[in-house]
């Protein structure tokens, strides 16, 4: 592995509520996912034989909001491998490398908070109002610099 230089996940993840929204990287925008999750049945399992635990995980994963994007992007194999690795990682004394792999799947599939931010996905409720933008957000009330000054009496003056 090369030393130094930028990495794909280096630096803080993007923030949809940041005050400064004029960065070139923001042109892609954010995708809103339904908080209710993906409707319908899970797709057909794409890998070889499936264990009972993998079936449970597969159904659960495809009911999540992120599954809307997985379906759009054709990520059935990635989600199946995530379910398989997660089932293996649940076994007592599973390897640290397997746990790292599961974390990487969670990040890349947007199942972690950092993964959601890096994919520029956010959850929205159909009944909720859109997130505030820089133009609708009020600046915090600030005191004037004059009001922050305190008058200190000199030695000859009374308090």
PDB file of C-alpha atoms in Angstrom:
ATOM      1  CA  UNK A   1       0.000   0.000   0.000  1.00  0.00           C
ATOM      2  CA  UNK A   2       1.420   3.383  -0.924  1.00  0.00           C
ATOM      3  CA  UNK A   3       2.258   5.746   1.870  1.00  0.00           C
ATOM      4  CA  UNK A   4       0.782   9.247   1.985  1.00  0.00           C
ATOM      5  CA  UNK A   5      -1.651  10.770  -0.437  1.00  0.00           C
ATOM      6  CA  UNK A   6      -5.423  10.933  -0.570  1.00  0.00           C
ATOM      7  CA  UNK A   7      -7.598   7.908   0.059  1.00  0.00           C
ATOM      8  CA  UNK A   8     -11.128   7.267  -1.135  1.00  0.00           C
ATOM      9  CA  UNK A   9     -12.509   7.695   2.378  1.00  0.00           C
ATOM     10  CA  UNK A  10     -10.011  10.212   3.701  1.00  0.00           C
ATOM     11  CA  UNK A  11     -11.279  13.302   5.453  1.00  0.00           C
ATOM     12  CA  UNK A  12     -14.650  13.889   7.033  1.00  0.00           C
ATOM     13  CA  UNK A  13     -17.738  12.635   5.207  1.00  0.00           C
ATOM     14  CA  UNK A  14     -19.920  15.218   3.443  1.00  0.00           C
ATOM     15  CA  UNK A  15     -22.562  17.000   5.520  1.00  0.00           C
ATOM     16  CA  UNK A  16     -25.905  17.777   3.833  1.00  0.00           C
ATOM     17  CA  UNK A  17     -26.561  20.551   6.363  1.00  0.00           C
ATOM     18  CA  UNK A  18     -23.217  22.330   6.037  1.00  0.00           C
ATOM     19  CA  UNK A  19     -23.494  26.085   5.691  1.00  0.00           C
ATOM     20  CA  UNK A  20     -21.166  26.219   2.701  1.00  0.00           C
ATOM     21  CA  UNK A  21     -22.795  24.373  -0.197  1.00  0.00           C
ATOM     22  CA  UNK A  22     -20.816  25.761  -3.160  1.00  0.00           C
ATOM     23  CA  UNK A  23     -18.147  23.067  -3.311  1.00  0.00           C
ATOM     24  CA  UNK A  24     -17.568  21.391  -6.701  1.00  0.00           C
ATOM     25  CA  UNK A  25     -18.090  17.995  -5.026  1.00  0.00           C
ATOM     26  CA  UNK A  26     -21.658  19.002  -4.095  1.00  0.00           C
ATOM     27  CA  UNK A  27     -22.834  19.194  -7.694  1.00  0.00           C
ATOM     28  CA  UNK A  28     -23.856  15.532  -7.547  1.00  0.00           C
ATOM     29  CA  UNK A  29     -26.434  16.381  -4.878  1.00  0.00           C
ATOM     30  CA  UNK A  30     -28.035  14.171  -2.265  1.00  0.00           C
ATOM     31  CA  UNK A  31     -30.439  11.285  -2.753  1.00  0.00           C
ATOM     32  CA  UNK A  32     -33.408  11.009  -0.409  1.00  0.00           C
ATOM     33  CA  UNK A  33     -34.331   7.485   0.658  1.00  0.00           C
ATOM     34  CA  UNK A  34     -37.763   6.572   2.026  1.00  0.00           C
ATOM     35  CA  UNK A  35     -37.603   6.082   5.793  1.00  0.00           C
ATOM     36  CA  UNK A  36     -40.233   3.334   5.422  1.00  0.00           C
ATOM     37  CA  UNK A  37     -37.747   1.213   3.487  1.00  0.00           C
ATOM     38  CA  UNK A  38     -37.954  -0.577   0.166  1.00  0.00           C
ATOM     39  CA  UNK A  39     -41.384  -2.071  -0.584  1.00  0.00           C
ATOM     40  CA  UNK A  40     -41.838  -5.567  -1.942  1.00  0.00           C
ATOM     41  CA  UNK A  41     -40.048  -8.876  -1.644  1.00  0.00           C
ATOM     42  CA  UNK A  42     -36.307  -9.362  -1.668  1.00  0.00           C
ATOM     43  CA  UNK A  43     -34.772 -10.298  -5.027  1.00  0.00           C
ATOM     44  CA  UNK A  44     -33.726 -13.867  -5.800  1.00  0.00           C
ATOM     45  CA  UNK A  45     -30.547 -14.900  -3.926  1.00  0.00           C
ATOM     46  CA  UNK A  46     -27.731 -14.655  -6.519  1.00  0.00           C
ATOM     47  CA  UNK A  47     -25.097 -16.867  -4.840  1.00  0.00           C
ATOM     48  CA  UNK A  48     -24.834 -20.606  -4.182  1.00  0.00           C
ATOM     49  CA  UNK A  49     -26.788 -22.302  -1.388  1.00  0.00           C
ATOM     50  CA  UNK A  50     -28.156 -20.049   1.285  1.00  0.00           C
ATOM     51  CA  UNK A  51     -28.149 -20.784   5.021  1.00  0.00           C
ATOM     52  CA  UNK A  52     -31.160 -20.047   7.231  1.00  0.00           C
ATOM     53  CA  UNK A  53     -29.339 -17.085   8.791  1.00  0.00           C
ATOM     54  CA  UNK A  54     -28.401 -15.712   5.358  1.00  0.00           C
ATOM     55  CA  UNK A  55     -32.084 -15.898   4.369  1.00  0.00           C
ATOM     56  CA  UNK A  56     -33.049 -13.845   7.453  1.00  0.00           C
ATOM     57  CA  UNK A  57     -30.339 -11.253   6.774  1.00  0.00           C
ATOM     58  CA  UNK A  58     -31.174 -11.100   3.046  1.00  0.00           C
ATOM     59  CA  UNK A  59     -34.841 -10.359   3.730  1.00  0.00           C
ATOM     60  CA  UNK A  60     -33.959  -7.796   6.419  1.00  0.00           C
ATOM     61  CA  UNK A  61     -31.386  -6.008   4.252  1.00  0.00           C
ATOM     62  CA  UNK A  62     -33.759  -5.693   1.290  1.00  0.00           C
ATOM     63  CA  UNK A  63     -36.427  -4.096   3.485  1.00  0.00           C
ATOM     64  CA  UNK A  64     -34.134  -1.182   4.403  1.00  0.00           C
ATOM     65  CA  UNK A  65     -34.236   2.287   2.808  1.00  0.00           C
ATOM     66  CA  UNK A  66     -30.791   1.786   1.218  1.00  0.00           C
ATOM     67  CA  UNK A  67     -32.184  -1.158  -0.781  1.00  0.00           C
ATOM     68  CA  UNK A  68     -33.935   1.327  -3.075  1.00  0.00           C
ATOM     69  CA  UNK A  69     -30.517   2.390  -4.343  1.00  0.00           C
ATOM     70  CA  UNK A  70     -29.053  -1.130  -4.364  1.00  0.00           C
ATOM     71  CA  UNK A  71     -31.879  -2.204  -6.651  1.00  0.00           C
ATOM     72  CA  UNK A  72     -31.356   0.816  -8.901  1.00  0.00           C
ATOM     73  CA  UNK A  73     -27.606   0.121  -9.061  1.00  0.00           C
ATOM     74  CA  UNK A  74     -27.934  -3.661  -9.467  1.00  0.00           C
ATOM     75  CA  UNK A  75     -26.010  -4.511  -6.286  1.00  0.00           C
ATOM     76  CA  UNK A  76     -27.584  -7.899  -5.575  1.00  0.00           C
ATOM     77  CA  UNK A  77     -24.200  -9.669  -5.461  1.00  0.00           C
ATOM     78  CA  UNK A  78     -22.701  -7.104  -3.077  1.00  0.00           C
ATOM     79  CA  UNK A  79     -25.672  -7.325  -0.719  1.00  0.00           C
ATOM     80  CA  UNK A  80     -25.581 -11.139  -0.854  1.00  0.00           C
ATOM     81  CA  UNK A  81     -21.869 -11.166  -0.004  1.00  0.00           C
ATOM     82  CA  UNK A  82     -22.541  -8.718   2.835  1.00  0.00           C
ATOM     83  CA  UNK A  83     -25.249 -11.030   4.223  1.00  0.00           C
ATOM     84  CA  UNK A  84     -22.945 -14.055   3.880  1.00  0.00           C
ATOM     85  CA  UNK A  85     -19.997 -12.340   5.583  1.00  0.00           C
ATOM     86  CA  UNK A  86     -22.230 -10.933   8.329  1.00  0.00           C
ATOM     87  CA  UNK A  87     -23.629 -14.409   9.054  1.00  0.00           C
ATOM     88  CA  UNK A  88     -20.077 -15.740   9.322  1.00  0.00           C
ATOM     89  CA  UNK A  89     -18.944 -12.800  11.472  1.00  0.00           C
ATOM     90  CA  UNK A  90     -21.711 -13.460  14.007  1.00  0.00           C
ATOM     91  CA  UNK A  91     -20.113 -16.746  14.999  1.00  0.00           C
ATOM     92  CA  UNK A  92     -18.217 -16.501  18.310  1.00  0.00           C
ATOM     93  CA  UNK A  93     -14.487 -15.892  17.870  1.00  0.00           C
ATOM     94  CA  UNK A  94     -14.757 -14.941  14.204  1.00  0.00           C
ATOM     95  CA  UNK A  95     -11.638 -13.380  12.757  1.00  0.00           C
ATOM     96  CA  UNK A  96     -10.886  -9.686  12.988  1.00  0.00           C
ATOM     97  CA  UNK A  97     -10.338  -9.642   9.222  1.00  0.00           C
ATOM     98  CA  UNK A  98     -13.886 -10.906   8.701  1.00  0.00           C
ATOM     99  CA  UNK A  99     -15.223  -8.199  11.007  1.00  0.00           C
ATOM    100  CA  UNK A 100     -13.285  -5.575   9.022  1.00  0.00           C
ATOM    101  CA  UNK A 101     -14.776  -6.927   5.803  1.00  0.00           C
ATOM    102  CA  UNK A 102     -18.296  -6.623   7.209  1.00  0.00           C
ATOM    103  CA  UNK A 103     -17.590  -3.031   8.266  1.00  0.00           C
ATOM    104  CA  UNK A 104     -16.374  -2.255   4.741  1.00  0.00           C
ATOM    105  CA  UNK A 105     -19.554  -3.758   3.276  1.00  0.00           C
ATOM    106  CA  UNK A 106     -21.647  -1.681   5.688  1.00  0.00           C
ATOM    107  CA  UNK A 107     -19.820   1.498   4.652  1.00  0.00           C
ATOM    108  CA  UNK A 108     -19.977   0.822   0.905  1.00  0.00           C
ATOM    109  CA  UNK A 109     -23.656  -0.197   0.992  1.00  0.00           C
ATOM    110  CA  UNK A 110     -24.608   2.828   3.084  1.00  0.00           C
ATOM    111  CA  UNK A 111     -25.612   0.776   6.126  1.00  0.00           C
ATOM    112  CA  UNK A 112     -23.448   2.845   8.479  1.00  0.00           C
ATOM    113  CA  UNK A 113     -23.838   6.550   9.182  1.00  0.00           C
ATOM    114  CA  UNK A 114     -20.501   7.289   7.512  1.00  0.00           C
ATOM    115  CA  UNK A 115     -21.523   5.149   4.534  1.00  0.00           C
ATOM    116  CA  UNK A 116     -24.809   7.031   4.159  1.00  0.00           C
ATOM    117  CA  UNK A 117     -22.934  10.349   4.173  1.00  0.00           C
ATOM    118  CA  UNK A 118     -20.254   9.193   1.731  1.00  0.00           C
ATOM    119  CA  UNK A 119     -22.930   7.888  -0.668  1.00  0.00           C
ATOM    120  CA  UNK A 120     -24.786  11.199  -0.193  1.00  0.00           C
ATOM    121  CA  UNK A 121     -27.946   9.437   0.927  1.00  0.00           C
ATOM    122  CA  UNK A 122     -30.334  10.761   3.540  1.00  0.00           C
ATOM    123  CA  UNK A 123     -33.556   9.423   4.975  1.00  0.00           C
ATOM    124  CA  UNK A 124     -36.737  11.383   4.418  1.00  0.00           C
ATOM    125  CA  UNK A 125     -40.263  10.842   5.580  1.00  0.00           C
ATOM    126  CA  UNK A 126     -42.884  11.591   2.955  1.00  0.00           C
ATOM    127  CA  UNK A 127     -44.794  13.703   5.487  1.00  0.00           C
ATOM    128  CA  UNK A 128     -41.780  15.685   6.661  1.00  0.00           C
ATOM    129  CA  UNK A 129     -40.640  18.999   5.295  1.00  0.00           C
ATOM    130  CA  UNK A 130     -37.466  19.204   3.203  1.00  0.00           C
ATOM    131  CA  UNK A 131     -34.184  19.755   5.019  1.00  0.00           C
ATOM    132  CA  UNK A 132     -33.267  23.412   5.527  1.00  0.00           C
ATOM    133  CA  UNK A 133     -30.948  24.899   2.958  1.00  0.00           C
ATOM    134  CA  UNK A 134     -28.364  27.638   3.375  1.00  0.00           C
ATOM    135  CA  UNK A 135     -30.875  30.202   2.062  1.00  0.00           C
ATOM    136  CA  UNK A 136     -33.652  29.184   4.506  1.00  0.00           C
ATOM    137  CA  UNK A 137     -31.438  28.722   7.555  1.00  0.00           C
ATOM    138  CA  UNK A 138     -31.280  31.707   9.908  1.00  0.00           C
ATOM    139  CA  UNK A 139     -27.922  32.894  11.129  1.00  0.00           C
ATOM    140  CA  UNK A 140     -27.513  32.632  14.903  1.00  0.00           C
ATOM    141  CA  UNK A 141     -28.305  35.833  16.788  1.00  0.00           C
ATOM    142  CA  UNK A 142     -25.112  37.560  17.825  1.00  0.00           C
ATOM    143  CA  UNK A 143     -24.528  40.384  20.216  1.00  0.00           C
ATOM    144  CA  UNK A 144     -22.822  43.446  18.897  1.00  0.00           C
ATOM    145  CA  UNK A 145     -19.175  43.896  19.750  1.00  0.00           C
ATOM    146  CA  UNK A 146     -20.097  47.008  21.740  1.00  0.00           C
ATOM    147  CA  UNK A 147     -22.509  45.049  23.984  1.00  0.00           C
ATOM    148  CA  UNK A 148     -19.772  42.544  24.821  1.00  0.00           C
ATOM    149  CA  UNK A 149     -17.552  45.241  26.331  1.00  0.00           C
ATOM    150  CA  UNK A 150     -17.682  45.667  30.066  1.00  0.00           C
ATOM    151  CA  UNK A 151     -17.115  49.012  31.694  1.00  0.00           C
ATOM    152  CA  UNK A 152     -14.569  48.720  34.484  1.00  0.00           C
ATOM    153  CA  UNK A 153     -14.513  51.600  36.969  1.00  0.00           C
ATOM    154  CA  UNK A 154     -11.145  53.306  37.538  1.00  0.00           C
ATOM    155  CA  UNK A 155      -9.677  53.681  41.048  1.00  0.00           C
ATOM    156  CA  UNK A 156     -11.260  57.078  41.652  1.00  0.00           C
ATOM    157  CA  UNK A 157     -14.785  56.077  40.580  1.00  0.00           C
ATOM    158  CA  UNK A 158     -17.368  54.264  42.584  1.00  0.00           C
ATOM    159  CA  UNK A 159     -18.752  50.947  41.483  1.00  0.00           C
TER     160      UNK A 159
END
